[in-house]
CSV table of C-alpha atoms in Angstrom, one decimal:
chain,number,residue,atom,x,y,z
A,1,MET,CA,34.7,7.8,28.7
A,2,GLN,CA,31.7,5.8,27.5
A,3,GLN,CA,33.4,4.9,24.2
A,4,LYS,CA,36.2,3.2,26.1
A,5,TYR,CA,34.1,0.2,27.1
A,6,VAL,CA,33.1,-2.6,24.8
A,7,LEU,CA,30.2,-4.2,26.7
A,8,ASP,CA,28.2,-5.4,23.7
A,9,GLY,CA,30.7,-6.6,21.2
A,10,HIS,CA,34.2,-8.1,21.0
A,11,LYS,CA,37.8,-6.9,20.8
A,12,LEU,CA,39.4,-9.3,18.3
A,13,LEU,CA,40.0,-6.4,16.0
A,14,HIS,CA,42.9,-5.6,18.3
A,15,HIS,CA,44.3,-9.1,18.1
A,16,LEU,CA,44.5,-9.4,14.3
A,17,ASP,CA,47.9,-11.1,14.5
A,18,ARG,CA,46.3,-14.0,16.2
A,19,VAL,CA,43.3,-14.0,13.9
A,20,GLU,CA,45.7,-14.1,10.9
A,21,ALA,CA,47.6,-17.1,12.4
A,22,TRP,CA,44.3,-18.9,13.0
A,23,LEU,CA,43.2,-18.3,9.4
A,24,ASP,CA,46.6,-19.7,8.3
A,25,GLY,CA,45.8,-22.9,10.2
A,26,GLU,CA,48.2,-22.3,13.1
A,27,ARG,CA,47.5,-23.7,16.5
A,28,ILE,CA,47.0,-20.5,18.4
A,29,SER,CA,46.8,-19.9,22.2
A,30,PRO,CA,43.7,-18.3,23.5
A,31,VAL,CA,43.7,-14.6,24.1
A,32,THR,CA,41.4,-14.9,27.1
A,33,ILE,CA,40.6,-17.9,29.4
A,34,ASP,CA,37.4,-17.7,31.5
A,35,TRP,CA,37.6,-20.0,34.5
A,36,SER,CA,36.7,-20.5,38.2
A,37,LEU,CA,38.4,-21.8,41.3
A,38,THR,CA,35.4,-23.9,42.3
A,39,ARG,CA,31.9,-24.9,41.2
A,40,ALA,CA,30.5,-24.1,44.7
A,41,CYS,CA,28.3,-21.0,45.2
A,42,THR,CA,26.5,-19.5,48.2
A,43,TYR,CA,23.7,-18.2,46.1
A,44,LYS,CA,20.7,-19.8,44.4
A,45,CYS,CA,19.9,-17.4,41.6
A,46,ILE,CA,16.7,-18.1,39.8
A,47,TYR,CA,18.4,-17.8,36.4
A,48,CYS,CA,21.5,-19.8,37.2
A,49,TYR,CA,23.0,-21.6,34.2
A,50,GLY,CA,25.5,-23.3,36.4
A,51,GLN,CA,22.9,-25.7,37.6
A,52,LEU,CA,22.7,-27.1,34.1
A,53,GLN,CA,26.5,-27.7,33.9
A,54,GLU,CA,27.2,-30.4,36.5
A,55,ASN,CA,30.3,-32.5,35.9
A,56,PRO,CA,32.6,-34.5,38.2
A,57,ARG,CA,34.1,-32.1,40.7
A,58,LYS,CA,37.8,-32.0,41.4
A,59,LYS,CA,39.6,-29.6,43.8
A,60,ILE,CA,41.7,-26.8,42.3
A,61,THR,CA,44.5,-26.4,44.8
A,62,LYS,CA,46.9,-23.5,45.0
A,63,LYS,CA,49.5,-25.5,43.2
A,64,VAL,CA,47.1,-26.5,40.4
A,65,ALA,CA,46.0,-22.8,40.0
A,66,PHE,CA,49.5,-21.4,40.0
A,67,ASP,CA,50.7,-24.0,37.6
A,68,PHE,CA,47.8,-23.2,35.3
A,69,LEU,CA,48.6,-19.5,35.4
A,70,ASP,CA,52.3,-20.1,34.7
A,71,ASP,CA,51.4,-22.3,31.7
A,72,ALA,CA,48.8,-19.8,30.4
A,73,ALA,CA,51.4,-17.0,30.5
A,74,ASP,CA,54.0,-19.2,29.0
A,75,ILE,CA,52.0,-20.1,25.9
A,76,GLY,CA,50.9,-16.6,25.2
A,77,VAL,CA,47.5,-16.2,26.9
A,78,LYS,CA,47.0,-12.6,27.7
A,79,ALA,CA,44.1,-12.5,30.3
A,80,THR,CA,42.1,-14.8,32.6
A,81,SER,CA,38.7,-13.9,34.1
A,82,LEU,CA,37.5,-15.7,37.2
A,83,VAL,CA,33.9,-16.0,36.4
A,84,SER,CA,32.8,-19.3,34.7
A,85,ASP,CA,30.4,-21.7,36.5
A,86,GLY,CA,31.3,-21.1,40.2
A,87,GLU,CA,31.7,-18.4,42.8
A,88,SER,CA,35.5,-18.1,43.2
A,89,THR,CA,35.2,-16.2,46.5
A,90,CYS,CA,34.3,-19.6,48.0
A,91,SER,CA,37.9,-20.7,47.4
A,92,PRO,CA,40.5,-19.8,50.1
A,93,ILE,CA,43.1,-19.4,47.4
A,94,LEU,CA,41.3,-16.6,45.6
A,95,TYR,CA,43.5,-13.7,46.7
A,96,ASP,CA,46.8,-15.5,46.2
A,97,VAL,CA,45.7,-16.6,42.7
A,98,ILE,CA,44.8,-13.0,41.6
A,99,VAL,CA,48.1,-11.7,42.8
A,100,HIS,CA,50.1,-14.5,41.2
A,101,GLY,CA,48.4,-14.1,37.9
A,102,LYS,CA,49.3,-10.4,37.8
A,103,GLU,CA,52.9,-11.3,38.8
A,104,VAL,CA,53.3,-13.6,35.8
A,105,GLY,CA,52.1,-11.0,33.4
A,106,LEU,CA,48.4,-11.9,32.9
A,107,ASP,CA,45.6,-9.4,33.0
A,108,MET,CA,43.2,-10.6,35.8
A,109,ALA,CA,39.5,-10.1,36.3
A,110,LEU,CA,36.9,-11.3,38.8
A,111,GLY,CA,33.2,-11.7,38.5
A,112,THR,CA,31.5,-12.3,41.8
A,113,ASN,CA,28.3,-11.9,43.8
A,114,GLY,CA,30.5,-10.2,46.3
A,115,TYR,CA,29.1,-11.6,49.5
A,116,LEU,CA,32.2,-13.5,50.6
A,117,LEU,CA,34.7,-10.9,49.5
A,118,LYS,CA,36.7,-9.9,52.5
A,119,ASP,CA,36.9,-6.1,52.8
A,120,GLU,CA,40.3,-6.4,54.5
A,121,ARG,CA,41.7,-8.1,51.4
A,122,LEU,CA,40.4,-5.6,48.8
A,123,HIS,CA,43.7,-3.6,49.1
A,124,ASP,CA,45.6,-6.7,48.0
A,125,ILE,CA,43.6,-7.6,44.9
A,126,LEU,CA,42.2,-4.3,43.5
A,127,PRO,CA,45.7,-3.2,42.2
A,128,CYS,CA,46.0,-6.5,40.5
A,129,LEU,CA,42.6,-6.6,38.7
A,130,THR,CA,41.8,-5.1,35.3
A,131,TYR,CA,38.1,-5.2,36.3
A,132,LEU,CA,36.0,-6.3,39.2
A,133,ARG,CA,32.4,-7.1,38.2
A,134,PHE,CA,29.6,-7.6,40.8
A,135,ASN,CA,26.8,-9.9,39.5
A,136,ILE,CA,23.8,-8.2,41.0
A,137,SER,CA,20.3,-8.3,39.5
A,138,ALA,CA,18.3,-6.2,41.9
A,139,GLY,CA,18.5,-2.7,43.4
A,140,GLU,CA,16.0,-3.4,46.3
A,141,PRO,CA,16.6,-5.7,49.2
A,142,GLU,CA,13.4,-7.7,49.0
A,143,ARG,CA,13.7,-8.4,45.3
A,144,TYR,CA,17.5,-9.1,45.7
A,145,ALA,CA,16.7,-11.8,48.2
A,146,TYR,CA,14.1,-13.4,45.9
A,147,ILE,CA,16.1,-13.3,42.7
A,148,HIS,CA,19.4,-14.5,44.3
A,149,GLY,CA,17.9,-16.9,46.7
A,150,VAL,CA,19.6,-15.5,49.8
A,151,PRO,CA,18.6,-13.6,53.0
A,152,LYS,CA,17.8,-9.9,52.6
A,153,SER,CA,20.8,-9.1,54.8
A,154,TYR,CA,23.2,-10.2,52.0
A,155,PHE,CA,22.1,-7.2,49.9
A,156,TYR,CA,23.4,-4.7,52.5
A,157,LYS,CA,26.7,-6.5,52.9
A,158,VAL,CA,27.3,-6.6,49.1
A,159,ARG,CA,26.3,-2.9,48.8
A,160,ASN,CA,28.8,-1.9,51.4
A,161,THR,CA,31.6,-4.0,49.8
A,162,ILE,CA,30.9,-2.3,46.4
A,163,LYS,CA,31.1,1.0,48.1
A,164,LYS,CA,34.4,0.1,49.8
A,165,CYS,CA,35.9,-1.0,46.5
A,166,VAL,CA,35.0,2.4,44.9
A,167,GLU,CA,36.6,4.2,47.9
A,168,ILE,CA,39.8,2.2,47.6
A,169,LYS,CA,40.0,2.8,43.9
A,170,GLU,CA,39.6,6.5,44.3
A,171,GLU,CA,42.0,6.8,47.3
A,172,GLN,CA,44.7,4.9,45.5
A,173,SER,CA,43.9,6.2,41.9
A,174,LEU,CA,43.8,2.6,40.7
A,175,ASP,CA,43.1,1.7,37.1
A,176,VAL,CA,40.7,-1.2,38.0
A,177,THR,CA,37.2,-0.9,36.5
A,178,ILE,CA,34.4,-1.6,39.0
A,179,GLY,CA,31.1,-2.6,37.4
A,180,LEU,CA,27.7,-4.2,38.0
A,181,GLN,CA,26.1,-6.8,35.8
A,182,MET,CA,22.3,-7.5,35.8
A,183,VAL,CA,21.1,-10.7,34.3
A,184,LEU,CA,17.7,-9.7,33.0
A,185,MET,CA,14.8,-12.1,32.8
A,186,PRO,CA,11.7,-10.4,31.4
A,187,GLU,CA,9.9,-10.9,34.6
A,188,LEU,CA,12.6,-9.0,36.5
A,189,SER,CA,12.2,-5.7,34.7
A,190,ASP,CA,11.0,-3.9,37.8
A,191,GLN,CA,14.6,-3.9,39.0
A,192,ILE,CA,16.1,-2.2,36.0
A,193,LEU,CA,15.7,1.3,37.3
A,194,PRO,CA,16.3,0.7,41.0
A,195,LEU,CA,19.6,-1.1,40.1
A,196,THR,CA,20.5,1.7,37.7
A,197,GLN,CA,20.0,4.2,40.5
A,198,LEU,CA,22.0,2.1,43.0
A,199,GLY,CA,25.0,1.9,40.6
A,200,LYS,CA,25.0,5.7,40.3
A,201,GLU,CA,24.8,6.2,44.1
A,202,LEU,CA,27.6,3.8,44.7
A,203,GLY,CA,29.9,5.4,42.2
A,204,VAL,CA,30.7,2.4,40.1
A,205,ASP,CA,32.0,2.8,36.5
A,206,TYR,CA,29.2,1.0,34.7
A,207,LEU,CA,26.1,-1.2,34.8
A,208,VAL,CA,25.7,-3.7,32.0
A,209,ILE,CA,22.2,-5.2,31.5
A,210,LYS,CA,22.4,-8.6,29.7
A,211,HIS,CA,20.0,-11.2,28.5
A,212,CYS,CA,19.6,-14.5,30.2
A,213,SER,CA,21.1,-17.5,28.4
A,214,ASP,CA,19.2,-20.8,28.2
A,215,ASP,CA,20.2,-24.2,27.0
A,216,GLU,CA,19.0,-25.9,23.8
A,217,LEU,CA,16.2,-27.6,25.7
A,218,GLY,CA,14.9,-24.3,27.2
A,219,SER,CA,15.4,-25.5,30.7
A,220,LEU,CA,15.2,-22.1,32.3
A,221,GLY,CA,12.1,-21.2,30.4
A,222,ILE,CA,13.2,-17.9,29.0
A,223,ASP,CA,10.7,-16.3,26.6
A,224,TYR,CA,12.9,-14.2,24.4
A,225,SER,CA,10.0,-12.5,22.6
A,226,LYS,CA,9.1,-10.6,25.8
A,227,TYR,CA,12.4,-8.7,25.8
A,228,SER,CA,10.9,-6.4,23.1
A,229,GLU,CA,8.4,-5.0,25.7
A,230,LEU,CA,11.3,-3.8,27.8
A,231,HIS,CA,13.0,-1.5,25.3
A,232,PRO,CA,11.5,1.8,26.8
A,233,LEU,CA,12.7,0.8,30.3
A,234,LEU,CA,16.2,-0.1,29.0
A,235,ARG,CA,16.4,3.2,27.1
A,236,GLU,CA,15.4,5.1,30.3
A,237,ALA,CA,18.1,3.3,32.2
A,238,GLU,CA,20.7,4.1,29.6
A,239,SER,CA,19.7,7.8,29.7
A,240,CYS,CA,21.1,7.9,33.3
A,241,SER,CA,24.6,7.6,31.9
A,242,ASP,CA,27.0,10.5,32.4
A,243,ASP,CA,30.7,11.2,32.1
A,244,ARG,CA,31.5,9.0,35.1
A,245,TYR,CA,28.8,6.3,34.9
A,246,LEU,CA,27.8,4.2,31.9
A,247,VAL,CA,24.6,2.2,31.7
A,248,GLN,CA,24.6,-0.2,28.8
A,249,ALA,CA,22.1,-2.9,27.6
A,250,LYS,CA,23.5,-5.7,25.5
A,251,TRP,CA,21.2,-4.8,22.7
A,252,SER,CA,22.6,-7.2,20.1
A,253,LYS,CA,21.7,-10.2,22.2
A,254,ILE,CA,18.5,-8.8,23.7
A,255,LEU,CA,17.2,-8.1,20.2
A,256,SER,CA,18.3,-11.5,18.8
A,257,GLU,CA,15.4,-13.5,20.3
A,258,GLY,CA,18.0,-16.1,21.3
A,259,LYS,CA,18.8,-17.0,17.7
A,260,ARG,CA,22.2,-17.4,16.0
A,261,ARG,CA,23.0,-16.6,12.4
A,262,TYR,CA,26.1,-18.8,12.4
A,263,ALA,CA,26.2,-22.6,12.3
A,264,LEU,CA,29.8,-23.3,13.3
A,265,CYS,CA,31.7,-22.4,16.5
A,266,TYR,CA,35.0,-20.6,15.8
A,267,GLY,CA,35.4,-18.7,19.0
A,268,PRO,CA,36.9,-21.1,21.6
A,269,PRO,CA,40.5,-21.0,20.3
A,270,PHE,CA,40.4,-17.3,21.1
A,271,ILE,CA,38.3,-17.3,24.3
A,272,LEU,CA,38.4,-20.7,26.1
A,273,GLN,CA,36.4,-21.7,29.1
A,274,MET,CA,37.2,-23.9,32.1
A,275,SER,CA,34.9,-25.2,34.8
A,276,GLY,CA,35.5,-24.7,38.5
A,277,SER,CA,36.0,-28.5,38.6
A,278,GLY,CA,39.2,-28.0,36.5
A,279,LEU,CA,37.5,-29.3,33.3
A,280,VAL,CA,38.7,-27.8,30.1
A,281,ALA,CA,36.0,-27.6,27.4
A,282,PRO,CA,35.5,-25.2,24.4
A,283,CYS,CA,32.8,-23.3,26.2
A,284,GLY,CA,30.7,-23.3,29.4
A,285,MET,CA,27.7,-24.7,27.6
A,286,PHE,CA,29.6,-27.9,27.2
A,287,PHE,CA,30.6,-28.3,30.9
A,288,SER,CA,27.8,-30.7,31.7
A,289,ASP,CA,28.7,-34.4,31.8
A,290,ASN,CA,26.1,-34.9,29.0
A,291,TYR,CA,28.6,-33.3,26.6
A,292,ARG,CA,31.6,-35.5,27.3
A,293,LYS,CA,32.4,-35.8,23.7
A,294,PHE,CA,33.5,-32.1,23.9
A,295,HIS,CA,35.6,-32.5,27.1
A,296,ILE,CA,39.3,-32.1,26.6
A,297,GLY,CA,41.0,-32.7,29.9
A,298,ASN,CA,41.3,-31.5,33.5
A,299,ILE,CA,44.0,-29.2,34.9
A,300,VAL,CA,43.9,-31.1,38.2
A,301,ASP,CA,45.2,-34.2,36.4
A,302,THR,CA,47.2,-32.7,33.5
A,303,PRO,CA,49.2,-29.5,33.2
A,304,PHE,CA,47.3,-27.0,31.1
A,305,LYS,CA,50.1,-26.6,28.6
A,306,LYS,CA,50.0,-30.3,27.8
A,307,ILE,CA,46.3,-30.2,27.4
A,308,TRP,CA,46.6,-27.3,25.0
A,309,GLN,CA,49.4,-29.0,23.0
A,310,SER,CA,47.4,-32.3,22.9
A,311,ASP,CA,45.8,-33.7,19.7
A,312,ARG,CA,42.6,-34.0,21.8
A,313,TYR,CA,42.4,-30.2,22.3
A,314,TRP,CA,42.5,-29.6,18.5
A,315,GLU,CA,40.3,-32.5,17.7
A,316,VAL,CA,37.5,-30.9,19.7
A,317,MET,CA,38.2,-27.5,18.2
A,318,ASP,CA,37.9,-29.1,14.8
A,319,LEU,CA,34.7,-30.9,15.7
A,320,ILE,CA,32.8,-27.8,16.5
A,321,THR,CA,33.7,-26.3,13.2
A,322,SER,CA,32.7,-29.4,11.2
A,323,ASP,CA,29.6,-30.7,9.5
A,324,GLU,CA,29.0,-32.9,12.5
A,325,PHE,CA,28.1,-29.9,14.6
A,326,ASN,CA,25.4,-27.2,14.3
A,327,ALA,CA,25.6,-24.3,16.8
A,328,LYS,CA,22.0,-23.4,16.1
A,329,THR,CA,20.7,-26.8,17.5
A,330,ASP,CA,23.5,-28.5,19.4
A,331,CYS,CA,24.1,-26.0,22.2
A,332,GLY,CA,22.5,-23.3,24.2
A,333,CYS,CA,22.0,-19.7,23.0
A,334,LEU,CA,23.9,-16.5,23.3
A,335,CYS,CA,27.1,-17.9,24.7
A,336,LEU,CA,30.2,-16.1,25.9
A,337,GLN,CA,31.8,-16.5,22.4
A,338,HIS,CA,28.7,-15.3,20.6
A,339,LYS,CA,30.0,-11.9,19.3
A,340,VAL,CA,33.4,-13.4,18.4
A,341,ASN,CA,31.6,-16.2,16.6
A,342,GLU,CA,29.6,-13.7,14.5
A,343,PHE,CA,32.8,-11.9,13.5
A,344,LEU,CA,34.8,-15.0,12.6
A,345,TRP,CA,31.8,-16.5,10.7
A,346,ASP,CA,31.7,-13.4,8.5
A,347,LEU,CA,35.4,-13.5,8.1
A,348,LYS,CA,35.4,-17.1,7.0
A,349,ARG,CA,32.7,-16.4,4.4
A,350,ASP,CA,34.4,-13.3,3.1
A,351,ASN,CA,31.6,-11.0,4.3
A,352,ILE,CA,34.4,-9.2,6.0
A,353,LYS,CA,37.9,-8.8,4.6
A,354,LEU,CA,40.8,-8.8,7.0
A,355,GLU,CA,42.8,-6.3,5.0
A,356,ASP,CA,39.9,-3.9,5.2
A,357,ILE,CA,39.7,-3.9,9.0
A,358,GLU,CA,41.2,-0.8,10.6
A,359,PRO,CA,41.0,-0.9,14.4
A,360,LYS,CA,40.2,2.4,16.1
A,361,GLU,CA,43.1,4.6,16.9
A,362,ILE,CA,42.4,4.5,20.6
A,363,PRO,CA,41.9,0.9,21.8
A,364,PRO,CA,39.1,0.1,24.2
A,365,MET,CA,39.6,-0.7,27.9
A,366,HIS,CA,40.1,-4.3,29.0
A,367,LEU,CA,41.7,-5.0,25.6
A,368,ASN,CA,42.8,-8.6,26.4
A,369,PHE,CA,39.4,-9.7,27.5
A,370,VAL,CA,38.0,-10.3,24.0
């Protein structure tokens, strides 16, 4: 079971037709689009990157969201994840959007703090989701309250909702994966083992422990050198894995010290990001109004299909792969596209030959979330 998940890597090896088209200079559609229904959030997490991404807010209505999903399916997008820079459970259209996305043939996923999830609506969305990920960085109520900036009572509500999701999955034999994600700042290491134990008790499928991304100015103050001190704790947490429960640290990023080995950004044509304001940009690190030269359009104003077909879309994609851009200095570290970028960087420089790539016989789960 543990080999089925790719929690510290990418899945482009299983989309080589699109990679080949991109190498041939074709204007490809993304495999995955990461987006949100709003920029609002009920939490104030101490590591929140969203606070660094402010841009003019526009309301994503049900029509806007449905039209976007229809366009995405029409141009060949395979999956959308409701994560991005906002808490989509704050939007009243969340449940309808997930169901509609599934109906038009898209794989759908949701990342959430879980507090506003309505238990009575879980039966509606769990059959439509490929995965449901709870963003939770503490296994103890007091530390949960501190880290997430909420009352301690929120911990108990979220814990009960996770438990309810697991029960529904088991009762209905659903394929949905239910996981937890911990954003690990070095000073939060005391919660690694309590959260590992909580995940096992609740019966979720996995716990992934990831680094904390920072911007190019170091606004969140992450000291990446301190992650090395946490290796024994992370190994101990991973040793709690069994046939039903996987604990996985994102070692490749945790060990990178926040550094990139590539200078150009090739990933966004394959995995695009959109803000909860409706803004389309190559990646979440460019959502801020300070990066307007990378902004492409807004689905509230213009249908997504037209944005994707526009010259502006491809001008921006060309810009981030040109000599005018350097990923090592011009944007934050360890982005969503990081592993995809490493692969495509090597491919472009013939460090990897496409003809030599043989995807594993058994494809991993969540295949369309690259």
